[in-house]
Amino acid sequence: QKEVEQNSGPLSVPEGAIASLNCTYSDRGSQSFFWYRQYSGKSPELIMFIYSNGDKEDGRFTAQLNKASQYVSLLIRDSQPSDSATYLCAVIGGQGAQKLVFGQGTRLTINP
Amino acid sequence: GAVVSQHPSRVICKSGTSVKIECRSLDFQATTMFWYRQFPKKSLMLMATSNEGSKATYEQGVEKDKFLINHASLTLSTLTVTSAHPEDSSFYICSALGGYNEQFFGPGTRLTVL
């Protein structure tokens, strides 16, 4: 079982709709959870991070964390074609770890 | 977010030469930086963790004598690919660790070894 799992997609969403990206992780001691966006040929860009159970909103983005289910998600409201990218879920484990463990990424396409 | 720069953005070199890549945190001090490589359509692969003033910690399978890392100051880490060969051609990306354990990535360096 991979430590961080994402559906590789591609996920297609019509413009203006809500895109929902999901991620599960295996280390129950994980403390910190991150979502990155990576455009083709570019480096990852931090969208948001979440530490506590529940929702965290930042503009059109909402991260959701459920530690009991070991599940983290990212919702993108009012999807735009410019949101088309690969979205990487990353997790930091417990015990003072600093290294990010990445999922394989979900390729998202927003259709005009 | 914090700004991390990398230089050069692209380099083409002959087989057997050494290439140095610089990673700088421009608006904050980073005691810890990370070096990744990424092949086309693949996920990021962590190569090493670079700590200011101490030796880098390499991931399993990464040759420390081939990929030399120096973190000489709180804003600069360098990766030197020694005696580069075509199989070292890749996208090299650094990141700097922020106060919430988030990583801010540089724009990457595309290395092509002929």
mmCIF file of C-alpha atoms in Angstrom, chain A:
data_model
loop_
_atom_site.group_PDB
_atom_site.id
_atom_site.type_symbol
_atom_site.label_atom_id
_atom_site.label_comp_id
_atom_site.label_asym_id
_atom_site.label_seq_id
_atom_site.Cartn_x
_atom_site.Cartn_y
_atom_site.Cartn_z
ATOM 1 C CA GLN A 1 0.000 0.000 0.000
ATOM 2 C CA LYS A 2 1.351 3.406 -0.976
ATOM 3 C CA GLU A 3 1.784 5.892 1.850
ATOM 4 C CA VAL A 4 -0.220 8.599 0.097
ATOM 5 C CA GLU A 5 -2.719 7.694 -2.563
ATOM 6 C CA GLN A 6 -4.507 9.817 -5.094
ATOM 7 C CA ASN A 7 -6.572 8.986 -8.116
ATOM 8 C CA SER A 8 -4.264 9.823 -11.022
ATOM 9 C CA GLY A 9 -7.178 10.920 -13.181
ATOM 10 C CA PRO A 10 -7.553 12.596 -15.518
ATOM 11 C CA LEU A 11 -10.456 14.325 -13.839
ATOM 12 C CA SER A 12 -12.541 16.496 -16.137
ATOM 13 C CA VAL A 13 -14.804 19.190 -14.732
ATOM 14 C CA PRO A 14 -16.835 21.805 -16.604
ATOM 15 C CA GLU A 15 -15.933 25.427 -16.091
ATOM 16 C CA GLY A 16 -17.768 26.957 -13.141
ATOM 17 C CA ALA A 17 -18.379 23.633 -11.406
ATOM 18 C CA ILE A 18 -16.796 22.315 -8.227
ATOM 19 C CA ALA A 19 -13.726 20.128 -8.618
ATOM 20 C CA SER A 20 -13.194 17.599 -5.845
ATOM 21 C CA LEU A 21 -9.767 16.040 -5.349
ATOM 22 C CA ASN A 22 -9.217 13.250 -2.852
ATOM 23 C CA CYS A 23 -6.261 11.792 -1.029
ATOM 24 C CA THR A 24 -5.806 9.023 1.535
ATOM 25 C CA TYR A 25 -2.757 8.331 3.672
ATOM 26 C CA SER A 26 -1.565 5.310 5.576
ATOM 27 C CA ASP A 27 0.427 6.773 8.474
ATOM 28 C CA ARG A 28 -2.076 7.418 11.242
ATOM 29 C CA GLY A 29 0.498 9.556 13.029
ATOM 30 C CA SER A 30 0.647 12.092 10.190
ATOM 31 C CA GLN A 31 0.353 15.641 11.414
ATOM 32 C CA SER A 32 0.458 18.013 8.465
ATOM 33 C CA PHE A 33 -1.240 17.902 5.094
ATOM 34 C CA PHE A 34 -0.541 19.966 2.013
ATOM 35 C CA TRP A 35 -1.984 20.552 -1.406
ATOM 36 C CA TYR A 36 0.271 21.653 -4.242
ATOM 37 C CA ARG A 37 -0.548 22.557 -7.804
ATOM 38 C CA GLN A 38 1.898 21.765 -10.583
ATOM 39 C CA TYR A 39 1.536 23.019 -14.108
ATOM 40 C CA SER A 40 3.208 21.012 -16.842
ATOM 41 C CA GLY A 41 6.929 21.748 -16.964
ATOM 42 C CA LYS A 42 6.825 23.870 -13.807
ATOM 43 C CA SER A 43 7.614 23.278 -10.151
ATOM 44 C CA PRO A 44 4.932 22.708 -7.492
ATOM 45 C CA GLU A 45 3.154 25.689 -5.987
ATOM 46 C CA LEU A 46 1.677 25.535 -2.480
ATOM 47 C CA ILE A 47 -2.087 26.034 -2.444
ATOM 48 C CA MET A 48 -2.816 25.415 1.211
ATOM 49 C CA PHE A 49 -2.052 23.309 4.227
ATOM 50 C CA ILE A 50 -4.240 21.927 6.980
ATOM 51 C CA TYR A 51 -3.455 20.455 10.374
ATOM 52 C CA SER A 52 -6.782 20.096 12.175
ATOM 53 C CA ASN A 53 -9.860 18.056 11.432
ATOM 54 C CA GLY A 54 -12.511 19.929 9.537
ATOM 55 C CA ASP A 55 -12.510 22.467 6.757
ATOM 56 C CA LYS A 56 -10.128 25.263 5.901
ATOM 57 C CA GLU A 57 -11.112 27.780 3.273
ATOM 58 C CA ASP A 58 -8.942 30.131 1.225
ATOM 59 C CA GLY A 59 -10.697 31.909 -1.587
ATOM 60 C CA ARG A 60 -12.065 29.359 -4.045
ATOM 61 C CA PHE A 61 -10.183 26.536 -2.337
ATOM 62 C CA THR A 62 -11.342 24.441 0.618
ATOM 63 C CA ALA A 63 -9.237 21.741 2.223
ATOM 64 C CA GLN A 64 -10.989 19.089 4.276
ATOM 65 C CA LEU A 65 -9.285 16.780 6.741
ATOM 66 C CA ASN A 66 -10.650 13.701 8.465
ATOM 67 C CA LYS A 67 -7.932 12.067 10.537
ATOM 68 C CA ALA A 68 -10.160 9.218 11.704
ATOM 69 C CA SER A 69 -10.720 8.167 8.092
ATOM 70 C CA GLN A 70 -7.155 9.196 7.070
ATOM 71 C CA TYR A 71 -8.589 11.266 4.307
ATOM 72 C CA VAL A 72 -7.872 14.751 2.998
ATOM 73 C CA SER A 73 -9.567 16.496 0.116
ATOM 74 C CA LEU A 74 -9.400 19.712 -1.857
ATOM 75 C CA LEU A 75 -12.441 21.422 -3.293
ATOM 76 C CA ILE A 76 -12.100 24.062 -5.984
ATOM 77 C CA ARG A 77 -15.208 26.189 -6.425
ATOM 78 C CA ASP A 78 -16.079 28.033 -9.625
ATOM 79 C CA SER A 79 -13.418 26.074 -11.538
ATOM 80 C CA GLN A 80 -11.551 28.003 -14.192
ATOM 81 C CA PRO A 81 -9.562 26.715 -17.180
ATOM 82 C CA SER A 82 -6.465 28.110 -15.450
ATOM 83 C CA ASP A 83 -7.035 25.572 -12.671
ATOM 84 C CA SER A 84 -6.136 22.800 -15.113
ATOM 85 C CA ALA A 85 -3.001 21.241 -13.633
ATOM 86 C CA THR A 86 -1.771 18.278 -11.633
ATOM 87 C CA TYR A 87 -2.671 18.503 -7.959
ATOM 88 C CA LEU A 88 -0.308 16.888 -5.487
ATOM 89 C CA CYS A 89 -1.331 15.804 -2.027
ATOM 90 C CA ALA A 90 1.570 15.709 0.427
ATOM 91 C CA VAL A 91 1.772 14.533 4.001
ATOM 92 C CA ILE A 92 4.283 14.932 6.798
ATOM 93 C CA GLY A 93 4.369 12.065 9.246
ATOM 94 C CA GLY A 94 4.644 12.260 12.971
ATOM 95 C CA GLN A 95 7.653 12.058 15.283
ATOM 96 C CA GLY A 96 9.210 15.328 14.203
ATOM 97 C CA ALA A 97 9.405 14.414 10.526
ATOM 98 C CA GLN A 98 9.909 17.187 8.002
ATOM 99 C CA LYS A 99 9.979 15.283 4.730
ATOM 100 C CA LEU A 100 6.949 15.497 2.497
ATOM 101 C CA VAL A 101 5.496 12.243 1.221
ATOM 102 C CA PHE A 102 3.747 12.936 -2.060
ATOM 103 C CA GLY A 103 0.896 11.181 -3.730
ATOM 104 C CA GLN A 104 1.239 10.496 -7.427
ATOM 105 C CA GLY A 105 -0.926 13.511 -8.255
ATOM 106 C CA THR A 106 -4.312 13.966 -9.895
ATOM 107 C CA ARG A 107 -4.449 15.549 -13.314
ATOM 108 C CA LEU A 108 -7.361 17.984 -13.451
ATOM 109 C CA THR A 109 -8.793 19.430 -16.654
ATOM 110 C CA ILE A 110 -11.357 22.227 -16.584
ATOM 111 C CA ASN A 111 -13.388 22.273 -19.763
ATOM 112 C CA PRO A 112 -14.601 25.675 -21.001
#
